[in-house]
Structures are given as C-alpha cells and as structure tokens.
GROMACS .gro file of C-alpha atoms in nm:
model
  196
    1MET     CA    1   0.000   0.000   0.000
    2LYS     CA    2   0.291   0.233   0.080
    3TYR     CA    3   0.438   0.179  -0.266
    4ILE     CA    4   0.110   0.259  -0.437
    5LEU     CA    5   0.071   0.577  -0.229
    6VAL     CA    6   0.429   0.688  -0.305
    7ILE     CA    7   0.381   0.624  -0.677
    8LEU     CA    8   0.051   0.812  -0.677
    9ILE     CA    9   0.197   1.114  -0.497
   10SER     CA   10   0.502   1.112  -0.726
   11PHE     CA   11   0.278   1.105  -1.030
   12LEU     CA   12   0.063   1.395  -0.904
   13VAL     CA   13   0.362   1.608  -0.802
   14SER     CA   14   0.547   1.546  -1.129
   15GLY     CA   15   0.242   1.666  -1.318
   16CYS     CA   16   0.277   2.006  -1.154
   17PHE     CA   17   0.626   2.053  -1.295
   18VAL     CA   18   0.566   1.957  -1.656
   19THR     CA   19   0.640   2.258  -1.872
   20GLN     CA   20   0.497   2.318  -2.214
   21PRO     CA   21   0.693   2.497  -2.482
   22PRO     CA   22   0.587   2.861  -2.514
   23ILE     CA   23   0.346   2.957  -2.790
   24THR     CA   24   0.471   3.232  -3.019
   25GLU     CA   25   0.216   3.494  -3.123
   26TYR     CA   26   0.253   3.668  -3.459
   27MET     CA   27   0.124   4.004  -3.581
   28LEU     CA   28   0.040   4.057  -3.946
   29ASN     CA   29   0.304   4.302  -4.071
   30VAL     CA   30   0.187   4.490  -4.379
   31LYS     CA   31   0.383   4.767  -4.548
   32LEU     CA   32   0.142   5.020  -4.692
   33PRO     CA   33   0.224   5.162  -5.037
   34LYS     CA   34   0.458   5.462  -5.018
   35GLN     CA   35   0.328   5.638  -5.325
   36ASN     CA   36   0.046   5.890  -5.310
   37PHE     CA   37  -0.257   5.840  -5.529
   38LYS     CA   38  -0.431   6.126  -5.705
   39SER     CA   39  -0.794   6.110  -5.611
   40ASP     CA   40  -1.058   6.378  -5.658
   41CYS     CA   41  -1.326   6.166  -5.494
   42LYS     CA   42  -1.548   6.381  -5.272
   43ARG     CA   43  -1.752   6.088  -5.145
   44SER     CA   44  -1.742   5.912  -4.810
   45ILE     CA   45  -1.695   5.538  -4.766
   46LYS     CA   46  -1.762   5.279  -4.498
   47ILE     CA   47  -1.541   4.971  -4.474
   48SER     CA   48  -1.737   4.659  -4.387
   49LYS     CA   49  -1.585   4.380  -4.183
   50CYS     CA   50  -1.412   4.119  -4.397
   51PHE     CA   51  -1.610   3.816  -4.498
   52VAL     CA   52  -1.385   3.520  -4.420
   53ASN     CA   53  -1.405   3.145  -4.375
   54ALA     CA   54  -1.406   2.987  -4.030
   55LYS     CA   55  -1.027   2.931  -4.029
   56LEU     CA   56  -0.965   3.308  -4.021
   57LYS     CA   57  -1.207   3.369  -3.736
   58THR     CA   58  -0.975   3.205  -3.483
   59LEU     CA   59  -0.623   3.276  -3.359
   60ASN     CA   60  -0.504   2.935  -3.479
   61MET     CA   61  -0.244   2.942  -3.756
   62ASN     CA   62  -0.316   2.693  -4.031
   63TYR     CA   63  -0.111   2.579  -4.326
   64ALA     CA   64  -0.185   2.355  -4.621
   65GLN     CA   65   0.024   2.071  -4.757
   66GLY     CA   66  -0.045   1.981  -5.117
   67ASP     CA   67  -0.401   2.018  -5.243
   68LYS     CA   68  -0.599   1.838  -4.974
   69LYS     CA   69  -0.434   1.848  -4.630
   70VAL     CA   70  -0.467   2.135  -4.382
   71TYR     CA   71  -0.276   2.138  -4.053
   72MET     CA   72  -0.246   2.372  -3.758
   73TYR     CA   73   0.080   2.500  -3.609
   74SER     CA   74   0.096   2.374  -3.250
   75GLN     CA   75   0.336   2.635  -3.108
   76SER     CA   76   0.236   2.940  -3.314
   77MET     CA   77  -0.078   3.149  -3.325
   78TRP     CA   78  -0.201   3.490  -3.437
   79ALA     CA   79  -0.189   3.777  -3.188
   80GLU     CA   80  -0.514   3.910  -3.338
   81LEU     CA   81  -0.779   3.762  -3.561
   82PRO     CA   82  -0.664   3.771  -3.925
   83SER     CA   83  -1.008   3.897  -4.033
   84GLU     CA   84  -0.981   4.198  -3.800
   85ALA     CA   85  -0.618   4.262  -3.894
   86ILE     CA   86  -0.700   4.268  -4.267
   87THR     CA   87  -0.994   4.504  -4.213
   88ALA     CA   88  -0.778   4.737  -4.001
   89LYS     CA   89  -0.507   4.749  -4.271
   90ILE     CA   90  -0.764   4.841  -4.537
   91VAL     CA   91  -0.907   5.121  -4.320
   92LYS     CA   92  -0.559   5.256  -4.241
   93LEU     CA   93  -0.459   5.252  -4.607
   94LEU     CA   94  -0.765   5.447  -4.722
   95GLN     CA   95  -0.732   5.696  -4.437
   96ASP     CA   96  -0.358   5.753  -4.490
   97LYS     CA   97  -0.378   5.787  -4.868
   98LYS     CA   98  -0.693   6.004  -4.853
   99LEU     CA   99  -0.860   5.832  -5.144
  100PHE     CA  100  -1.199   5.940  -5.007
  101LYS     CA  101  -1.328   6.247  -4.830
  102ILE     CA  102  -1.426   6.044  -4.521
  103VAL     CA  103  -1.338   5.684  -4.429
  104GLN     CA  104  -1.546   5.513  -4.161
  105THR     CA  105  -1.531   5.172  -3.999
  106SER     CA  106  -1.823   4.932  -3.987
  107LYS     CA  107  -1.887   5.028  -3.622
  108SER     CA  108  -1.971   5.386  -3.720
  109ARG     CA  109  -2.338   5.478  -3.729
  110GLY     CA  110  -2.270   5.757  -3.977
  111ILE     CA  111  -2.423   5.744  -4.323
  112THR     CA  112  -2.179   5.730  -4.613
  113ASP     CA  113  -2.200   5.744  -4.991
  114LEU     CA  114  -2.022   5.415  -5.054
  115ILE     CA  115  -1.961   5.079  -4.886
  116LEU     CA  116  -1.655   4.865  -4.951
  117GLU     CA  117  -1.711   4.495  -4.893
  118THR     CA  118  -1.413   4.262  -4.867
  119ASN     CA  119  -1.432   3.887  -4.921
  120VAL     CA  120  -1.114   3.696  -4.832
  121ASP     CA  121  -1.116   3.396  -5.064
  122ASP     CA  122  -0.774   3.263  -4.959
  123PHE     CA  123  -0.522   3.362  -4.694
  124MET     CA  124  -0.289   3.075  -4.609
  125GLN     CA  125   0.063   2.940  -4.618
  126TYR     CA  126   0.108   2.646  -4.856
  127PHE     CA  127   0.371   2.372  -4.869
  128ASP     CA  128   0.441   2.125  -5.146
  129ASN     CA  129   0.395   1.754  -5.070
  130ASP     CA  130   0.764   1.714  -4.979
  131LEU     CA  131   0.762   2.017  -4.743
  132LYS     CA  132   1.056   2.168  -4.934
  133ILE     CA  133   0.880   2.470  -5.083
  134SER     CA  134   0.648   2.713  -4.908
  135TYR     CA  135   0.456   3.017  -5.024
  136ALA     CA  136   0.173   3.242  -4.911
  137LYS     CA  137  -0.140   3.268  -5.121
  138VAL     CA  138  -0.379   3.559  -5.075
  139SER     CA  139  -0.693   3.617  -5.279
  140ILE     CA  140  -0.936   3.898  -5.194
  141THR     CA  141  -1.244   4.025  -5.375
  142PHE     CA  142  -1.339   4.388  -5.321
  143THR     CA  143  -1.691   4.509  -5.397
  144LEU     CA  144  -1.791   4.874  -5.406
  145ILE     CA  145  -2.159   4.945  -5.336
  146ASP     CA  146  -2.370   5.260  -5.350
  147ALA     CA  147  -2.493   5.294  -4.991
  148LYS     CA  148  -2.813   5.480  -5.088
  149THR     CA  149  -2.936   5.250  -5.363
  150ASN     CA  150  -2.751   4.928  -5.263
  151LYS     CA  151  -2.646   4.895  -5.627
  152LEU     CA  152  -2.317   4.734  -5.719
  153ILE     CA  153  -2.074   4.987  -5.861
  154ALA     CA  154  -1.775   4.762  -5.925
  155SER     CA  155  -1.615   4.439  -5.806
  156LYS     CA  156  -1.266   4.298  -5.861
  157ASN     CA  157  -1.059   4.006  -5.738
  158PHE     CA  158  -0.690   4.044  -5.658
  159LYS     CA  159  -0.444   3.758  -5.607
  160SER     CA  160  -0.086   3.747  -5.486
  161ASN     CA  161   0.151   3.457  -5.424
  162VAL     CA  162   0.477   3.520  -5.236
  163MET     CA  163   0.749   3.264  -5.160
  164SER     CA  164   0.824   3.212  -4.790
  165SER     CA  165   1.172   3.303  -4.670
  166SER     CA  166   1.171   3.004  -4.433
  167LEU     CA  167   0.975   2.681  -4.397
  168ASP     CA  168   0.803   2.772  -4.070
  169ALA     CA  169   0.532   2.994  -3.924
  170LEU     CA  170   0.753   3.305  -3.931
  171GLY     CA  171   0.824   3.258  -4.300
  172GLY     CA  172   0.453   3.218  -4.364
  173VAL     CA  173   0.361   3.530  -4.168
  174ASP     CA  174   0.620   3.740  -4.354
  175ALA     CA  175   0.503   3.609  -4.692
  176LEU     CA  176   0.135   3.669  -4.606
  177GLY     CA  177   0.217   4.028  -4.508
  178LYS     CA  178   0.397   4.088  -4.838
  179ALA     CA  179   0.117   3.930  -5.040
  180LEU     CA  180  -0.143   4.144  -4.864
  181SER     CA  181   0.072   4.454  -4.927
  182ASN     CA  182   0.070   4.373  -5.300
  183ILE     CA  183  -0.308   4.342  -5.298
  184LEU     CA  184  -0.358   4.668  -5.106
  185LEU     CA  185  -0.145   4.849  -5.365
  186GLU     CA  186  -0.349   4.705  -5.652
  187ASN     CA  187  -0.673   4.784  -5.469
  188SER     CA  188  -0.568   5.147  -5.421
  189ILE     CA  189  -0.498   5.189  -5.793
  190TRP     CA  190  -0.830   5.022  -5.876
  191LEU     CA  191  -1.028   5.244  -5.636
  192THR     CA  192  -0.879   5.565  -5.775
  193LYS     CA  193  -0.996   5.462  -6.123
  194VAL     CA  194  -1.340   5.342  -6.014
  195CYS     CA  195  -1.418   5.652  -5.805
  196ARG     CA  196  -1.341   5.911  -6.071
   0.00000   0.00000   0.00000
C-alpha cells in the first residue's frame, strides 16, 4: 500500500512541474504603399468587416500541404484575428492615402455614400507535398456598393503569391504580409480609377 501511495503522490507532483513549450504569437506586418494616389473623390466610404471562412475567425495558424491536407501550427498562433487585422489594414490605407473624403469603420453609425465589402477567398501558407517549398497565397475580392441604392458599382478580385523566406510559421507570416501589401497596392490603384 505504501508503494502505491508513493507512486501516486510522485505522479501527481510530477504533473505540476511539466512545462509546455511557449506559444509564439505573430502580428500581421503589412507595409502600406509609399506612393500617393491622385484622387478627386469627394464621397465618403464605410469599410465593412471582412467576410472570411471559419479558419480566419480564430487565432489558430493553419497551413496547407499539397491540395488536400490542412494542418495547424501547434506552437504558433495569431496575436489578433486575421479577419480583423485585414480590415484594419484596409481602413488605415484608405485613411492615410486620402482616397476618399471620409473613411469610416463598420462600427460607425454615420451614413456614407459608398460601402466597400471585402471577401477573403484565400489567406494561407502552402507547402508542397515534400515540405521543401512554401509560399503564401492571398486572394481577396473587393466590392464597391452605392450605400443609398444598394447597387453594385464595381467588383474585382486580386491575387498574390509570395514565396516564404523560411519553412516555418515566421516565413509564412512574412510572406502573407507581403502578399497582402501587394493586394492593397493594386486595390488602391483600382479604387482611384473606379471613383473618378
């Protein structure tokens, strides 16, 4: 009986000292375009929250291997929801570049002339089947809507693939940030043309 009690206490005490490796949190780092865009648009715009799939509504970091397998990094996660981070980057870009007279977030109760909807079709790090090549793939569809009539003004899909600098979560985060930067640049050019 003594041996069983000693083993049980040892097992319980050892459980208190088991350490788990720390989880690294990553922020989405996006470099906004440096160039200024000529825009004479006098209208206001509201940026809707991004429409995303369930994988981007959590802090879990996923990656795909080949065409069919999706895995989750066990020791890495997002510091903020990717859907919220993408929306925030779009708002910041339009405010900084002054493409519109007023830029509002979806939380604002103010009435605007236009609404920009964003649908994130793809936002993930991909590996080949041998895990020797990795790249980020981002695909986003932007839709501009007249807020008063709810009529579609224009819609366009932008895609960007960027090779990862390393075969890990950090490489994926860096590549996703660069791919999103490319799309934000293209979106800015598109919006200046559409809103003339």
